[in-house]
Amino acid sequence: MALDGAFSHLTIEVSDLDKSEAFYLDVIGLDLLGRDMVAENRPTSLLALNTRQRVLLVEVPEVPPYPASGGSIHHAWLLTMEQFAKARDRLEALGYETGIDPRQSFRAVGEFNMDIHDPDGNRFQIQAFGEEGTEILASGAGTVACGKFGEFAPGSVTRFAEGRFFLVRNRDGFLALSAWCTHKNGITAWQKESWHYYCPFHGAKFDGNGVYKGDMGCQPLRLNPVSIADDGTVLVDTGRFFARDGYSPSQAVPARPGAAFQCGGLHPLAVSFEKHVGKAPG
Amino acid sequence: MAEVESISHSGICVHDLKEAEEFYCNVLGARVHSRVNFKTQDALRGRSIHTTLTLDDYVFAVMLTEDWMEVPDAGQLRGANRTRHSFCVPKARFPKVLEMLEAVEVPFEGPVMHPEHGPFGESVYFRDPTGNFLEVLWRRDEDVVYSTVQPLGHGGGG
Ligand code: FES
C-alpha cells in the first residue's frame, strides 16, 4: 500500500493553550488560523506555516513524560535564510540562547540550526540551508603529491584528509574524487564494506566512481585533476574542480608516467573559497 | 505570512527499528533513505541509532529508544502521546485508504468528520507498532495552491 498523500499537520499536546499559542506565534513565528476548528473534544488552536502544513495545539490535562532518553524526539522547522536571521534576532531579544548548536558536528556546511524547547519541553530544531551548502570549497592544500603510482593497487581507495579528496585507482586508471558531498557540502566517507561513499549528513550514497545513487537528485562527486609526473608520482590539484554527469573511463588518468587528466566534456567549476576545511565527521 | 515554511522532519522513538521499518514501508509505502546502525562511525561518535524514512513529502528519523518509552494502552487508536503526525490524501482517494488499512489489518478509529468552518474534512486515526499516533485525512482546502514543501534532504539528522 502507499498513502500517496502529503504531510498535513503536526498535533502537539500542550498543558496551557494560551501560553503555548503565544509561544508558537511569537517565538516560532506561525500564523493563527483559529481556535476549535477541528473535531477534538478538548480546546484546540490551529496554526499555519507558509506551505499547506499546519500545527494543531491540543490542550490536555497532563502532557505525558518523555522517556529518559527522549532527547532524540524532535521536530524541525525549515526556514529560509532570511527568516532564520529574523528568528535569531527574535529569539535573542526574547532571551533565548541561540549560539550553541549541540549537534554541530553533524551539520553540513551551510546548514544552520538552533535548538529550542516549547513550554512543555518539546524539542524543536530551527533550521535553514544557506548558499554555502552548494559552493565549491577548496581545501587550500594546493597540489598534493600522493606517492608513486605503483603504491596504489587497482581497486584501492585512499583518503587524503587534508586535501579533502579520495584517490581511486580503478580498472581505467586514477581518479581524484572530491570528498565534499554534492548535496550540501557534507564530507563523505568511503565505506569499503558497502563499496560506496557515504555522507552522514543526510545519507547520500555514491558508488565507487563517485556517481550518486538515490532519489535526492545529487550530482556525482566532483573531480580534482590528477596527473602522473615523469618519476611516477601521482599529483592531485585540489584547487580545481570539475563537474560531470556520470562516470566514463576517459575521466581516469592511465597509470603511467606523464599521463594527465583530460577535461574534455567536463564542466570546470569556479572555486568559492580558497581554503575551507569544514567539518569532517570521521 | 508565517515566518516558517514547513516542518522538514521529525525524530520519533520506536522500540524495534526493524518492525518500524516494516510498518512504515510495507503498510504506508515509506522508503528507507538511510540507516545509522551500530556499525557506522557516526553512531560510535554519539549519533542516535536510527533509520531515516521518507513518507510522501515527509522525513521521519525513526530512532531507537535507549530505554523503554511509555506508550498508551494497546486499545487506544486515537491520541497524541505528545505529538501526532497527520497525512492528507485527496478526498476522492480517502475511501480507498480506509480499504487499504482494512486489507493490511491496521485497526483504526473513525472516520471522524471535522467542523465545516475548519480546513480539515474527515480523519481516521491509528498507531505504529510502538504506539506513535498517526492520522490520515482529506482536507477541504485541497484545491488551494500553497507554496511548495522543499524536498527530501533538508534535514534527517538528529
Ligand atoms: S550534505 Fe546532505 S547528504 Fe551530504
CSV table of C-alpha atoms and ligand atoms in Angstrom, one decimal:
chain,number,residue,atom,x,y,z
A,1,MET,CA,0.0,0.0,0.0
A,2,ALA,CA,1.1,3.6,-0.4
A,3,LEU,CA,-0.6,6.6,1.0
A,4,ASP,CA,0.3,8.8,-2.0
A,5,GLY,CA,-0.5,11.8,0.1
A,6,ALA,CA,1.3,14.6,1.7
A,7,PHE,CA,2.1,15.7,5.2
A,8,SER,CA,-0.8,17.7,6.6
A,9,HIS,CA,-0.2,18.7,10.2
A,10,LEU,CA,1.6,18.0,13.4
A,11,THR,CA,-0.6,17.8,16.5
A,12,ILE,CA,1.1,18.9,19.7
A,13,GLU,CA,-0.3,18.3,23.2
A,14,VAL,CA,0.1,21.3,25.4
A,15,SER,CA,-0.8,21.9,29.1
A,16,ASP,CA,-1.7,25.6,28.7
A,17,LEU,CA,-3.2,26.6,25.4
A,18,ASP,CA,-2.8,30.4,25.8
A,19,LYS,CA,0.8,30.1,26.8
A,20,SER,CA,1.7,27.6,24.0
A,21,GLU,CA,-0.2,29.5,21.4
A,22,ALA,CA,1.7,32.6,22.3
A,23,PHE,CA,5.0,30.7,22.1
A,24,TYR,CA,4.2,29.3,18.6
A,25,LEU,CA,3.1,32.6,17.3
A,26,ASP,CA,5.6,35.0,18.9
A,27,VAL,CA,8.7,32.8,19.2
A,28,ILE,CA,8.4,30.3,16.3
A,29,GLY,CA,6.5,32.7,14.0
A,30,LEU,CA,3.5,30.7,12.9
A,31,ASP,CA,0.2,32.3,11.9
A,32,LEU,CA,-3.1,31.8,13.8
A,33,LEU,CA,-5.9,30.3,11.8
A,34,GLY,CA,-8.3,30.0,14.8
A,35,ARG,CA,-9.5,28.1,17.8
A,36,ASP,CA,-11.6,25.0,17.9
A,37,MET,CA,-11.8,24.4,14.1
A,38,VAL,CA,-11.1,20.6,14.5
A,39,ALA,CA,-13.1,17.7,15.8
A,40,GLU,CA,-11.3,17.2,19.2
A,41,ASN,CA,-13.2,17.2,22.5
A,42,ARG,CA,-10.6,19.5,24.0
A,43,PRO,CA,-9.7,23.1,23.3
A,44,THR,CA,-7.5,23.5,20.2
A,45,SER,CA,-5.7,26.1,18.3
A,46,LEU,CA,-4.8,25.7,14.6
A,47,LEU,CA,-1.7,27.4,13.3
A,48,ALA,CA,-0.4,27.8,9.8
A,49,LEU,CA,3.0,27.6,8.1
A,50,ASN,CA,3.6,29.1,4.7
A,51,THR,CA,3.1,25.8,2.9
A,52,ARG,CA,-0.1,23.6,3.3
A,53,GLN,CA,1.3,22.3,6.6
A,54,ARG,CA,-0.5,23.1,9.8
A,55,VAL,CA,0.2,22.7,13.6
A,56,LEU,CA,-2.7,21.8,15.9
A,57,LEU,CA,-2.3,22.5,19.5
A,58,VAL,CA,-4.5,20.4,21.8
A,59,GLU,CA,-4.8,21.3,25.5
A,60,VAL,CA,-4.6,18.3,27.7
A,61,PRO,CA,-4.7,18.0,31.5
A,62,GLU,CA,-1.3,16.5,31.5
A,63,VAL,CA,1.4,16.2,28.8
A,64,PRO,CA,2.9,12.7,29.1
A,65,PRO,CA,6.6,12.5,30.2
A,66,TYR,CA,9.3,11.8,27.7
A,67,PRO,CA,11.3,8.5,28.0
A,68,ALA,CA,14.5,9.3,29.9
A,69,SER,CA,16.4,9.1,26.7
A,70,GLY,CA,13.7,11.1,24.9
A,71,GLY,CA,16.2,13.8,23.8
A,72,SER,CA,16.1,12.2,20.3
A,73,ILE,CA,12.5,13.0,19.8
A,74,HIS,CA,12.3,16.3,17.9
A,75,HIS,CA,10.7,18.2,15.0
A,76,ALA,CA,12.4,20.6,12.7
A,77,TRP,CA,11.1,23.9,11.4
A,78,LEU,CA,12.5,24.7,8.0
A,79,LEU,CA,13.1,28.4,7.4
A,80,THR,CA,14.6,30.5,4.6
A,81,MET,CA,17.9,32.1,5.4
A,82,GLU,CA,16.1,35.4,5.7
A,83,GLN,CA,13.6,34.0,8.1
A,84,PHE,CA,16.4,32.3,10.0
A,85,ALA,CA,18.2,35.6,10.5
A,86,LYS,CA,15.0,37.2,11.8
A,87,ALA,CA,14.3,34.2,14.0
A,88,ARG,CA,17.8,34.5,15.6
A,89,ASP,CA,17.2,38.2,16.3
A,90,ARG,CA,13.7,37.5,17.7
A,91,LEU,CA,14.9,34.7,19.9
A,92,GLU,CA,17.8,36.7,21.2
A,93,ALA,CA,15.6,39.6,22.0
A,94,LEU,CA,13.3,37.2,24.0
A,95,GLY,CA,16.3,35.9,25.9
A,96,TYR,CA,16.8,32.5,24.2
A,97,GLU,CA,20.3,31.1,23.8
A,98,THR,CA,20.9,30.8,20.1
A,99,GLY,CA,24.6,30.5,19.6
A,100,ILE,CA,25.1,26.9,20.6
A,101,ASP,CA,24.2,24.0,18.4
A,102,PRO,CA,24.8,20.9,20.5
A,103,ARG,CA,25.0,18.7,17.4
A,104,GLN,CA,27.1,21.0,15.3
A,105,SER,CA,29.4,18.2,14.2
A,106,PHE,CA,26.6,16.5,12.4
A,107,ARG,CA,25.7,19.6,10.3
A,108,ALA,CA,26.9,20.1,6.7
A,109,VAL,CA,28.5,23.4,5.6
A,110,GLY,CA,25.8,26.0,5.2
A,111,GLU,CA,23.3,24.1,7.4
A,112,PHE,CA,22.2,26.5,10.2
A,113,ASN,CA,20.5,25.3,13.3
A,114,MET,CA,19.1,26.4,16.6
A,115,ASP,CA,17.6,24.2,19.2
A,116,ILE,CA,14.6,25.4,21.2
A,117,HIS,CA,12.1,23.8,23.6
A,118,ASP,CA,8.4,24.7,23.8
A,119,PRO,CA,6.8,25.4,27.2
A,120,ASP,CA,6.1,21.7,27.6
A,121,GLY,CA,9.6,20.6,26.9
A,122,ASN,CA,9.1,19.5,23.2
A,123,ARG,CA,12.4,19.9,21.4
A,124,PHE,CA,12.5,21.7,18.0
A,125,GLN,CA,15.2,22.3,15.5
A,126,ILE,CA,15.0,25.6,13.7
A,127,GLN,CA,16.9,25.1,10.5
A,128,ALA,CA,17.9,26.8,7.3
A,129,PHE,CA,20.2,26.0,4.4
A,130,GLY,CA,22.5,28.7,3.1
A,131,GLU,CA,24.3,29.0,-0.2
A,132,GLU,CA,27.5,27.7,1.3
A,133,GLY,CA,25.9,24.3,1.1
A,134,THR,CA,26.4,24.2,-2.7
A,135,GLU,CA,29.5,26.3,-3.1
A,136,ILE,CA,32.8,24.9,-4.3
A,137,LEU,CA,35.2,24.7,-1.4
A,138,ALA,CA,38.9,24.3,-1.9
A,139,SER,CA,40.9,22.7,0.9
A,140,GLY,CA,43.9,25.1,0.5
A,141,ALA,CA,46.2,22.0,0.2
A,142,GLY,CA,47.3,23.0,-3.3
A,143,THR,CA,48.8,20.2,-5.4
A,144,VAL,CA,49.2,17.1,-3.3
A,145,ALA,CA,51.9,14.6,-4.1
A,146,CYS,CA,50.2,11.3,-3.2
A,147,GLY,CA,53.1,8.8,-3.8
A,148,LYS,CA,54.3,6.7,-6.7
A,149,PHE,CA,51.6,5.2,-8.8
A,150,GLY,CA,52.7,1.7,-8.2
A,151,GLU,CA,51.9,2.1,-4.5
A,152,PHE,CA,48.2,2.2,-5.2
A,153,ALA,CA,46.7,-1.2,-6.1
A,154,PRO,CA,44.0,-1.4,-8.6
A,155,GLY,CA,40.7,-1.3,-6.7
A,156,SER,CA,42.2,0.8,-3.9
A,157,VAL,CA,40.6,4.0,-2.4
A,158,THR,CA,42.9,6.2,-0.4
A,159,ARG,CA,41.6,9.1,1.6
A,160,PHE,CA,43.7,12.3,1.7
A,161,ALA,CA,42.1,14.1,4.6
A,162,GLU,CA,43.9,17.4,4.3
A,163,GLY,CA,43.3,17.8,0.6
A,164,ARG,CA,39.6,16.6,1.0
A,165,PHE,CA,39.7,14.0,-1.7
A,166,PHE,CA,39.9,10.3,-2.3
A,167,LEU,CA,42.4,8.9,-4.7
A,168,VAL,CA,40.8,6.0,-6.5
A,169,ARG,CA,42.6,3.5,-8.7
A,170,ASN,CA,40.1,1.6,-10.8
A,171,ARG,CA,40.5,-0.5,-13.9
A,172,ASP,CA,40.8,2.6,-16.1
A,173,GLY,CA,43.4,4.4,-14.0
A,174,PHE,CA,43.3,7.2,-11.4
A,175,LEU,CA,40.5,9.4,-10.3
A,176,ALA,CA,40.6,12.0,-7.5
A,177,LEU,CA,37.1,12.4,-6.1
A,178,SER,CA,36.4,15.5,-4.1
A,179,ALA,CA,35.2,14.4,-0.7
A,180,TRP,CA,32.7,17.3,-0.5
A,181,CYS,CA,29.2,15.9,-0.8
A,182,THR,CA,27.3,17.4,-3.8
A,183,HIS,CA,24.2,17.6,-1.8
A,184,LYS,CA,25.0,20.3,0.8
A,185,ASN,CA,28.8,20.1,1.3
A,186,GLY,CA,28.9,17.4,3.9
A,187,ILE,CA,32.1,15.4,4.0
A,188,THR,CA,31.7,11.9,2.6
A,189,ALA,CA,33.4,8.8,3.9
A,190,TRP,CA,34.5,5.7,2.0
A,191,GLN,CA,32.6,2.7,3.3
A,192,LYS,CA,34.6,-0.2,2.0
A,193,GLU,CA,32.3,-2.9,3.2
A,194,SER,CA,29.4,-1.4,1.3
A,195,TRP,CA,31.6,-0.3,-1.7
A,196,HIS,CA,30.2,3.2,-1.6
A,197,TYR,CA,30.9,6.8,-0.4
A,198,TYR,CA,28.5,7.7,2.3
A,199,CYS,CA,27.6,11.2,3.5
A,200,PRO,CA,26.4,11.0,7.1
A,201,PHE,CA,24.8,14.5,7.0
A,202,HIS,CA,21.7,13.4,5.1
A,203,GLY,CA,22.5,9.9,4.0
A,204,ALA,CA,23.6,10.4,0.3
A,205,LYS,CA,25.5,7.5,-1.2
A,206,PHE,CA,27.8,7.5,-4.2
A,207,ASP,CA,29.2,4.4,-6.0
A,208,GLY,CA,32.8,3.5,-6.3
A,209,ASN,CA,33.3,6.0,-9.1
A,210,GLY,CA,31.5,8.7,-7.2
A,211,VAL,CA,28.2,8.6,-9.0
A,212,TYR,CA,25.2,9.3,-6.8
A,213,LYS,CA,22.7,6.5,-6.1
A,214,GLY,CA,19.4,7.6,-4.7
A,215,ASP,CA,16.5,9.9,-5.0
A,216,MET,CA,17.8,13.3,-3.9
A,217,GLY,CA,19.0,14.2,-7.4
A,218,CYS,CA,22.6,14.8,-6.4
A,219,GLN,CA,25.4,15.2,-9.0
A,220,PRO,CA,28.3,12.8,-8.9
A,221,LEU,CA,31.2,13.7,-6.6
A,222,ARG,CA,33.4,16.3,-8.4
A,223,LEU,CA,36.8,15.5,-9.8
A,224,ASN,CA,40.1,17.1,-8.9
A,225,PRO,CA,42.6,16.8,-11.8
A,226,VAL,CA,45.2,14.0,-11.5
A,227,SER,CA,48.5,13.9,-13.3
A,228,ILE,CA,51.4,11.5,-13.1
A,229,ALA,CA,54.9,13.0,-13.1
A,230,ASP,CA,57.7,11.6,-15.1
A,231,ASP,CA,59.1,9.9,-11.9
A,232,GLY,CA,55.8,8.2,-11.4
A,233,THR,CA,54.4,10.5,-8.6
A,234,VAL,CA,50.7,10.9,-8.6
A,235,LEU,CA,49.8,14.6,-8.2
A,236,VAL,CA,46.3,15.9,-7.4
A,237,ASP,CA,45.4,19.5,-7.9
A,238,THR,CA,43.0,20.3,-5.1
A,239,GLY,CA,42.4,23.8,-6.3
A,240,ARG,CA,40.5,22.9,-9.4
A,241,PHE,CA,37.1,21.1,-9.6
A,242,PHE,CA,35.2,19.5,-12.5
A,243,ALA,CA,31.6,18.5,-12.5
A,244,ARG,CA,30.3,15.6,-14.6
A,245,ASP,CA,27.0,13.9,-15.3
A,246,GLY,CA,28.2,10.4,-14.7
A,247,TYR,CA,31.3,8.2,-15.0
A,248,SER,CA,33.2,7.5,-18.2
A,249,PRO,CA,36.6,5.8,-18.5
A,250,SER,CA,38.1,8.9,-20.1
A,251,GLN,CA,37.8,10.7,-16.7
A,252,ALA,CA,40.5,8.3,-15.3
A,253,VAL,CA,44.2,9.0,-15.8
A,254,PRO,CA,46.1,6.0,-17.1
A,255,ALA,CA,48.6,4.6,-14.6
A,256,ARG,CA,51.8,5.6,-16.4
A,257,PRO,CA,54.4,8.4,-16.1
A,258,GLY,CA,53.5,11.5,-17.9
A,259,ALA,CA,49.7,10.8,-18.1
A,260,ALA,CA,47.4,13.7,-17.4
A,261,PHE,CA,43.8,14.5,-16.7
A,262,GLN,CA,41.7,15.2,-19.8
A,263,CYS,CA,39.0,17.7,-19.0
A,264,GLY,CA,37.2,17.4,-22.4
A,265,GLY,CA,33.4,17.1,-21.9
A,266,LEU,CA,33.6,18.1,-18.2
A,267,HIS,CA,32.5,21.3,-16.6
A,268,PRO,CA,35.1,23.4,-14.8
A,269,LEU,CA,33.7,24.9,-11.6
A,270,ALA,CA,34.6,28.3,-10.0
A,271,VAL,CA,36.0,27.9,-6.5
A,272,SER,CA,34.1,29.9,-3.9
A,273,PHE,CA,36.5,29.7,-1.1
A,274,GLU,CA,40.3,29.1,-1.5
A,275,LYS,CA,40.6,27.4,1.9
A,276,HIS,CA,37.8,25.7,3.7
A,277,VAL,CA,38.4,22.6,5.5
A,278,GLY,CA,35.0,22.4,7.0
A,279,LYS,CA,33.9,19.7,9.4
A,280,ALA,CA,34.7,16.1,9.0
A,281,PRO,CA,32.6,13.5,10.8
A,282,GLY,CA,35.2,10.8,10.9
B,1,MET,CA,2.7,35.2,6.1
B,2,ALA,CA,4.2,33.0,8.7
B,3,GLU,CA,7.9,33.1,9.5
B,4,VAL,CA,8.3,29.3,8.9
B,5,GLU,CA,8.0,27.4,5.6
B,6,SER,CA,7.5,23.9,6.7
B,7,ILE,CA,8.3,21.1,9.1
B,8,SER,CA,11.2,19.3,7.4
B,9,HIS,CA,11.3,16.2,9.5
B,10,SER,CA,10.7,14.6,12.9
B,11,GLY,CA,12.7,12.3,15.1
B,12,ILE,CA,10.3,9.8,16.7
B,13,CYS,CA,11.3,7.0,19.0
B,14,VAL,CA,10.4,3.3,18.5
B,15,HIS,CA,11.2,0.1,20.4
B,16,ASP,CA,12.1,-2.0,17.4
B,17,LEU,CA,13.7,-0.5,14.3
B,18,LYS,CA,13.0,-3.4,12.0
B,19,GLU,CA,9.4,-3.6,13.0
B,20,ALA,CA,9.1,0.1,12.5
B,21,GLU,CA,10.7,0.0,9.1
B,22,GLU,CA,8.3,-2.8,8.0
B,23,PHE,CA,5.3,-0.9,9.2
B,24,TYR,CA,6.2,2.4,7.6
B,25,CYS,CA,7.4,0.8,4.4
B,26,ASN,CA,5.0,-2.1,3.9
B,27,VAL,CA,1.9,-0.5,5.3
B,28,LEU,CA,2.2,3.1,4.5
B,29,GLY,CA,4.6,3.0,1.5
B,30,ALA,CA,7.5,4.8,3.0
B,31,ARG,CA,11.0,4.3,1.7
B,32,VAL,CA,14.2,3.8,3.6
B,33,HIS,CA,16.5,6.6,2.9
B,34,SER,CA,19.5,5.8,5.1
B,35,ARG,CA,20.4,3.9,8.3
B,36,VAL,CA,22.7,4.8,11.1
B,37,ASN,CA,23.2,1.5,12.7
B,38,PHE,CA,25.6,0.0,15.3
B,39,LYS,CA,28.4,-0.3,12.8
B,40,THR,CA,28.7,3.2,11.5
B,41,GLN,CA,31.3,5.7,12.7
B,42,ASP,CA,28.9,8.4,13.4
B,43,ALA,CA,26.9,6.1,15.6
B,44,LEU,CA,30.1,5.3,17.6
B,45,ARG,CA,30.6,9.1,17.9
B,46,GLY,CA,27.3,9.5,19.6
B,47,ARG,CA,24.8,9.8,16.8
B,48,SER,CA,21.4,8.2,17.6
B,49,ILE,CA,20.8,4.8,16.1
B,50,HIS,CA,18.1,5.4,13.6
B,51,THR,CA,16.6,4.8,10.2
B,52,THR,CA,15.6,7.8,8.0
B,53,LEU,CA,12.4,7.1,6.2
B,54,THR,CA,10.6,9.2,3.6
B,55,LEU,CA,6.8,9.0,3.8
B,56,ASP,CA,5.3,11.1,0.9
B,57,ASP,CA,6.9,14.5,1.3
B,58,TYR,CA,7.9,14.0,5.0
B,59,VAL,CA,11.0,12.7,6.6
B,60,PHE,CA,10.9,10.6,9.7
B,61,ALA,CA,14.1,9.8,11.6
B,62,VAL,CA,12.9,6.7,13.4
B,63,MET,CA,15.2,6.5,16.5
B,64,LEU,CA,15.7,3.5,18.7
B,65,THR,CA,14.9,4.5,22.2
B,66,GLU,CA,17.7,3.8,24.7
B,67,ASP,CA,15.2,2.9,27.4
B,68,TRP,CA,11.6,1.9,27.5
B,69,MET,CA,9.2,4.5,26.3
B,70,GLU,CA,5.7,4.6,28.0
B,71,VAL,CA,3.0,4.2,25.4
B,72,PRO,CA,-0.7,4.4,25.8
B,73,ASP,CA,-2.8,1.2,26.1
B,74,ALA,CA,-2.8,-1.0,23.1
B,75,GLY,CA,-6.5,-0.5,22.5
B,76,GLN,CA,-6.2,3.3,22.2
B,77,LEU,CA,-6.1,4.2,18.5
B,78,ARG,CA,-6.6,7.9,18.7
B,79,GLY,CA,-4.3,10.1,20.7
B,80,ALA,CA,-1.2,12.1,20.6
B,81,ASN,CA,1.3,11.0,23.3
B,82,ARG,CA,2.7,14.5,23.0
B,83,THR,CA,2.6,14.6,19.2
B,84,ARG,CA,0.7,13.0,16.3
B,85,HIS,CA,1.6,13.1,12.6
B,86,SER,CA,-1.2,13.5,10.0
B,87,PHE,CA,-1.1,12.9,6.3
B,88,CYS,CA,-3.7,14.2,3.8
B,89,VAL,CA,-4.9,12.4,0.7
B,90,PRO,CA,-7.4,13.7,-1.9
B,91,LYS,CA,-11.0,13.3,-0.8
B,92,ALA,CA,-11.6,11.1,-3.7
B,93,ARG,CA,-9.0,8.6,-2.5
B,94,PHE,CA,-9.9,8.6,1.1
B,95,PRO,CA,-12.3,5.6,0.9
B,96,LYS,CA,-9.5,3.7,-0.8
B,97,VAL,CA,-7.1,4.4,2.0
B,98,LEU,CA,-9.6,3.0,4.5
B,99,GLU,CA,-10.0,-0.1,2.4
B,100,MET,CA,-6.2,-0.4,2.3
B,101,LEU,CA,-5.9,-0.1,6.0
B,102,GLU,CA,-8.5,-2.8,6.5
B,103,ALA,CA,-6.8,-5.0,4.0
B,104,VAL,CA,-3.5,-4.9,5.9
B,105,GLU,CA,-5.4,-5.2,9.2
B,106,VAL,CA,-4.3,-2.0,10.7
B,107,PRO,CA,-7.1,-1.1,13.2
B,108,PHE,CA,-8.2,2.5,13.1
B,109,GLU,CA,-10.7,4.8,14.7
B,110,GLY,CA,-13.0,6.9,12.5
B,111,PRO,CA,-13.8,8.3,10.1
B,112,VAL,CA,-14.5,11.4,12.2
B,113,MET,CA,-15.9,14.5,10.5
B,114,HIS,CA,-14.4,17.9,11.3
B,115,PRO,CA,-16.4,21.1,11.6
B,116,GLU,CA,-17.2,22.8,8.3
B,117,HIS,CA,-15.6,26.1,9.2
B,118,GLY,CA,-12.2,24.4,9.5
B,119,PRO,CA,-9.8,23.2,6.8
B,120,PHE,CA,-9.9,19.5,7.7
B,121,GLY,CA,-12.6,17.2,6.2
B,122,GLU,CA,-12.6,13.7,7.7
B,123,SER,CA,-9.9,11.8,9.6
B,124,VAL,CA,-9.1,8.3,10.7
B,125,TYR,CA,-6.7,7.6,13.5
B,126,PHE,CA,-4.3,4.7,14.1
B,127,ARG,CA,-0.8,4.0,15.5
B,128,ASP,CA,2.5,2.5,14.6
B,129,PRO,CA,3.7,-0.8,16.3
B,130,THR,CA,5.4,1.2,19.1
B,131,GLY,CA,2.4,3.4,19.7
B,132,ASN,CA,3.2,6.6,17.9
B,133,PHE,CA,-0.1,8.0,16.8
B,134,LEU,CA,-0.9,8.7,13.1
B,135,GLU,CA,-3.8,10.1,11.2
B,136,VAL,CA,-4.9,10.2,7.6
B,137,LEU,CA,-7.4,12.8,6.4
B,138,TRP,CA,-8.8,14.6,3.5
B,139,ARG,CA,-8.8,18.4,3.6
B,140,ARG,CA,-11.4,20.9,2.5
B,141,ASP,CA,-8.6,23.2,1.2
B,142,GLU,CA,-7.2,20.5,-1.1
B,143,ASP,CA,-7.6,22.8,-4.2
B,144,VAL,CA,-5.8,25.7,-2.6
B,145,VAL,CA,-2.4,26.2,-4.1
B,146,TYR,CA,0.2,26.7,-1.3
B,147,SER,CA,3.9,27.3,-1.7
B,148,THR,CA,5.8,24.1,-2.3
B,149,VAL,CA,7.3,22.0,0.5
B,150,GLN,CA,11.0,21.7,0.0
B,151,PRO,CA,12.0,18.2,-0.9
B,152,LEU,CA,13.9,15.5,0.9
B,153,GLY,CA,17.4,16.2,2.0
B,154,HIS,CA,16.6,19.2,4.2
B,155,GLY,CA,17.4,17.5,7.5
B,156,GLY,CA,17.1,14.0,8.6
B,157,GLY,CA,19.9,14.4,11.1
B,158,GLY,CA,19.2,14.4,14.7
C,1,FES,S1,25.4,17.1,2.7
C,1,FES,FE1,23.4,16.2,2.6
C,1,FES,S2,23.8,14.2,2.2
C,1,FES,FE2,25.7,15.1,2.1
